[in-house]
CSV table of C-alpha atoms in Angstrom, one decimal:
chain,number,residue,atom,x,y,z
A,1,UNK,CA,18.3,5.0,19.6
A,2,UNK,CA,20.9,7.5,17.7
A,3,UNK,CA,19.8,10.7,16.5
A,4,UNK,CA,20.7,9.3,13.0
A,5,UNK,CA,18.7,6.2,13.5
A,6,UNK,CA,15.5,8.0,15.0
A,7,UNK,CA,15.9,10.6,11.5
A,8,UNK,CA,16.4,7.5,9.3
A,9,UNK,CA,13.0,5.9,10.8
A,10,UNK,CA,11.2,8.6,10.9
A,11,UNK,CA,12.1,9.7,7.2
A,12,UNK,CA,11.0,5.8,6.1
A,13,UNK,CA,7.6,6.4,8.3
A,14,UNK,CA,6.6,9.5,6.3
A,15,UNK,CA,7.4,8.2,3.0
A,16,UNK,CA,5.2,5.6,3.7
A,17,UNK,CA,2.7,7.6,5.0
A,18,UNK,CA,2.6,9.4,1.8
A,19,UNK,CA,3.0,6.6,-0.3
A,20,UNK,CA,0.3,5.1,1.4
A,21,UNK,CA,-2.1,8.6,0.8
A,22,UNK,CA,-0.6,8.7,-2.8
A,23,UNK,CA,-2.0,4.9,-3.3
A,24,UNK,CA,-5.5,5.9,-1.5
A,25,UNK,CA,-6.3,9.1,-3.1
A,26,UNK,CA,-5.0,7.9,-6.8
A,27,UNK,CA,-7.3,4.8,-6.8
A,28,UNK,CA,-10.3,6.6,-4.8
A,29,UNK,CA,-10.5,9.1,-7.7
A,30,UNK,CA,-10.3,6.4,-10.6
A,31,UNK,CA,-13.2,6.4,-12.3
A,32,UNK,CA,-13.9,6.5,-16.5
A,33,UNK,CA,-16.8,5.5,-18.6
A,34,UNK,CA,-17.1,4.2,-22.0
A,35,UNK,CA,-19.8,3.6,-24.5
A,36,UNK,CA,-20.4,0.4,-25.9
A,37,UNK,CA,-23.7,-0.1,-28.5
A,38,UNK,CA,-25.3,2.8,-27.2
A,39,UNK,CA,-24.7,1.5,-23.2
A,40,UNK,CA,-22.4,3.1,-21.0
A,41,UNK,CA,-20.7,1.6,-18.3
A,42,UNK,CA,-19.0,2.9,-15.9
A,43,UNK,CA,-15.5,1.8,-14.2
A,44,UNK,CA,-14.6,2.8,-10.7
A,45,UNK,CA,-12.9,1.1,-7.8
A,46,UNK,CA,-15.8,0.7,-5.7
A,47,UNK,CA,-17.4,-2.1,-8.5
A,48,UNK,CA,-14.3,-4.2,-7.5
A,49,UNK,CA,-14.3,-6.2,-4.0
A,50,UNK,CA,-10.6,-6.4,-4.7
A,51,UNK,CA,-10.2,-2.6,-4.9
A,52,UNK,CA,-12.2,-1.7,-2.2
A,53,UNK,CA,-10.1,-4.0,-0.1
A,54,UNK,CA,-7.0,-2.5,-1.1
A,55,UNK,CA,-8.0,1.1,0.1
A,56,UNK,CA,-9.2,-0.4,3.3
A,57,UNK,CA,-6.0,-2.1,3.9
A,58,UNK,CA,-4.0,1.0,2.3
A,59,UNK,CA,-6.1,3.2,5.3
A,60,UNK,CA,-5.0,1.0,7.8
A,61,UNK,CA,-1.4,1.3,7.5
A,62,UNK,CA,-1.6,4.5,6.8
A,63,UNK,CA,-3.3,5.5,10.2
A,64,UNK,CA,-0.8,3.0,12.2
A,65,UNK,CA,2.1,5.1,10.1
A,66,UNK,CA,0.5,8.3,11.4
A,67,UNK,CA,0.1,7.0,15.2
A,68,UNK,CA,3.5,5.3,15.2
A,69,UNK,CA,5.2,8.7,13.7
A,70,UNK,CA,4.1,10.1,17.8
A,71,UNK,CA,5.2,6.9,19.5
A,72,UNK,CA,8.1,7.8,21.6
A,73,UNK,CA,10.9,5.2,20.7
A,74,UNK,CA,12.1,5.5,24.4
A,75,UNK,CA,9.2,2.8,25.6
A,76,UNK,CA,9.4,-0.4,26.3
A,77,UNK,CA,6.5,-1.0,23.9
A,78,UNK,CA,8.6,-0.5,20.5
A,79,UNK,CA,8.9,-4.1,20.6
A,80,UNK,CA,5.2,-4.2,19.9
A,81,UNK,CA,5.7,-2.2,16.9
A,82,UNK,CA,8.6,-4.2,15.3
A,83,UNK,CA,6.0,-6.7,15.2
A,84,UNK,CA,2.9,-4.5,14.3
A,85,UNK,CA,5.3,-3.3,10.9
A,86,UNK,CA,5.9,-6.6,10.2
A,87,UNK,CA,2.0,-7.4,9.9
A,88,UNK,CA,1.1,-4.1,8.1
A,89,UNK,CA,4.1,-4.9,5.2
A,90,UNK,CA,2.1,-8.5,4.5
A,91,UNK,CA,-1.5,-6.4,4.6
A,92,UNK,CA,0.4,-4.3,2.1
A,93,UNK,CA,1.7,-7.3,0.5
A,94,UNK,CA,-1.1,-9.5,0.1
A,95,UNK,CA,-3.5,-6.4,-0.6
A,96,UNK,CA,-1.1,-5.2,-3.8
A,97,UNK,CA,-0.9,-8.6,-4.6
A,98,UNK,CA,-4.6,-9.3,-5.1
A,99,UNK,CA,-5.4,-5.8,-6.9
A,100,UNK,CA,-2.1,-6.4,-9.2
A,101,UNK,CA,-4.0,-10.0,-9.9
A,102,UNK,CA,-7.6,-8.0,-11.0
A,103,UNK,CA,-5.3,-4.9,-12.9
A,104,UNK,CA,-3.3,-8.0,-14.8
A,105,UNK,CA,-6.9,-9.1,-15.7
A,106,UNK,CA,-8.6,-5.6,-16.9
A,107,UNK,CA,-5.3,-5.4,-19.2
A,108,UNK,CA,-5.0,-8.6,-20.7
A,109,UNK,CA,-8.3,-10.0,-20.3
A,110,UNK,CA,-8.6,-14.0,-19.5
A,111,UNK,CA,-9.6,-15.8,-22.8
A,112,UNK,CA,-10.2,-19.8,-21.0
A,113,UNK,CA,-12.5,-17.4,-18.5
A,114,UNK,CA,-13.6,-15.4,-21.3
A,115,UNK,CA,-12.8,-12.0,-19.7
A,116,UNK,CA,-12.4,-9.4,-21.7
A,117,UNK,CA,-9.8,-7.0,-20.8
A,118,UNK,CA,-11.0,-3.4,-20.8
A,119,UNK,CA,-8.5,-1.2,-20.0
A,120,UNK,CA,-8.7,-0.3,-24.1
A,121,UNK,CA,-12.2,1.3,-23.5
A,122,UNK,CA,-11.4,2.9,-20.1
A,123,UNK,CA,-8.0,3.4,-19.9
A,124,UNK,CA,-8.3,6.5,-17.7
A,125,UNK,CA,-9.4,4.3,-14.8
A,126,UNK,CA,-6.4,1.8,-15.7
A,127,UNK,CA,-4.0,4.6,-15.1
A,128,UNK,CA,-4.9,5.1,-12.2
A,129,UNK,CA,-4.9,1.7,-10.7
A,130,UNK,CA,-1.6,1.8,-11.9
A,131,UNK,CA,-0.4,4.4,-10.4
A,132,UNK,CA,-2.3,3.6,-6.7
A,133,UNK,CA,-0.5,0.3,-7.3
A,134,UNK,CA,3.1,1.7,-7.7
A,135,UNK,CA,2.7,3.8,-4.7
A,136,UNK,CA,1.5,1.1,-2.5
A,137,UNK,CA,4.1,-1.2,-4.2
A,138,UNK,CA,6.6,1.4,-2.3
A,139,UNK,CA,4.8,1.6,0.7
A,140,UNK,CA,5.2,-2.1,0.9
A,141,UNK,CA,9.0,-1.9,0.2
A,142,UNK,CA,9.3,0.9,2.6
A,143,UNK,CA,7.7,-1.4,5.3
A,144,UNK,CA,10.1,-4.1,4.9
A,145,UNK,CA,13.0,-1.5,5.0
A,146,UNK,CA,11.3,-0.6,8.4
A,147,UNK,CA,11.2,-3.8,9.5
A,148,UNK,CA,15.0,-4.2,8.8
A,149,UNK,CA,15.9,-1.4,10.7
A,150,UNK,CA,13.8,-2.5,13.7
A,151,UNK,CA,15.0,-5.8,13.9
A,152,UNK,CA,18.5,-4.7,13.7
A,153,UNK,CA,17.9,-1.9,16.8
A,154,UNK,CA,16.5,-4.7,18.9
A,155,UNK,CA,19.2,-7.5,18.1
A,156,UNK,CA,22.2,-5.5,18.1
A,157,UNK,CA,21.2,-2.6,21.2
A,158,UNK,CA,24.5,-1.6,22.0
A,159,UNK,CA,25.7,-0.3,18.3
A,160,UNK,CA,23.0,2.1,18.9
C-alpha cells in the first residue's frame, strides 16, 4: 500500500472512530423530563430497546475501528478486514435505520397506532438523538467509503 493510501485509510478510520464516540456519548447522555398533570416522566435512551441497540452496535464498530487503526496493512489478513468493514457499515446501517424509525415516531407521533409524538414535551432528549443519529449517519458513510478503498486495493494491487 502507498504512503498516500495508508494516510487516506487511516484518516477515514479515525473519523469514524470519532464519529462513532460522537454518536455514543451524544445519545448515552440524552435524557429530559417533562410534567404532564402533575406526573413526570422521564425520557432517556435506555427506555428504548431500539436505542440501547444502537449504542451497542455503535460500541462495536467503534472498538473494531480502534483495533483495525494497529492492524499492520502488510498481512495477509487485510483481506479479513475488507470483509469485517463491510459487516460493520450494515450493523451501522441497519442500527441507524431502526433508531431513525423510533426518532421519526417521537417527532411525528403515529395517529392509526395512536402514538403520540413527544419530542414537544422533551425536546432536549430529541436533540440529542438527533445529533447521535447524524454522527453515526457519518460513521456509516465513512464505512462504505472504507469499503471502497479496500476493495479497490485488493482488485487493482499493482496501481498501489
Amino acid at each position: 500500500m502507498t504512503k498516500s493510501k495508508r494516510v487516506l485509510t487511516l484518516f477515514l478510520r479515525l473519523l469514524a472512530f470519532g464519529a462513532t464516540i460522537a454518536a455514543i456519548v451524544v445519545m448515552v447522555t440524552s435524557h429530559d423530563s417533562a410534567e404532564v398533570l402533575n406526573l413526570t416522566f422521564t425520557a432517556k435512551y435506555s427506555n428504548e430497546q431500539v436505542f440501547k441497540y444502537f449504542v451497542i452496535a455503535e460500541a462495536i464498530a467503534c472498538a473494531y475501528s480502534l483495533i483495525v487503526l494497529f492492524a499492520s496493512s502488510q498481512t495477509s489478513l487485510w483481506r479479513l478486514v475488507v470483509i469485517l468493514d463491510v459487516v460493520i457499515a450494515m450493523l451501522l446501517s441497519s442500527s441507524v435505520s431502526a433508531a431513525l424509525a423510533i426518532a421519526h415516531v417521537g417527532k411525528k407521533g403515529n395517529s392509526h397506532a395512536g402514538w403520540l409524538p413527544i419530542c414537544g414535551q422533551v425536546p432536549k432528549f430529541c436533540d440529542h438523538v438527533t445529533g447521535a443519529l447524524v454522527a453515526a449517519f457519518a460513521a456509516a458513510l465513512i464505512y462504505f467509503l472504507l469499503i471502497f478503498s479496500s476493495l479497490y486495493s485488493v482488485h487493482n494491487p499493482l496501481l498501489l
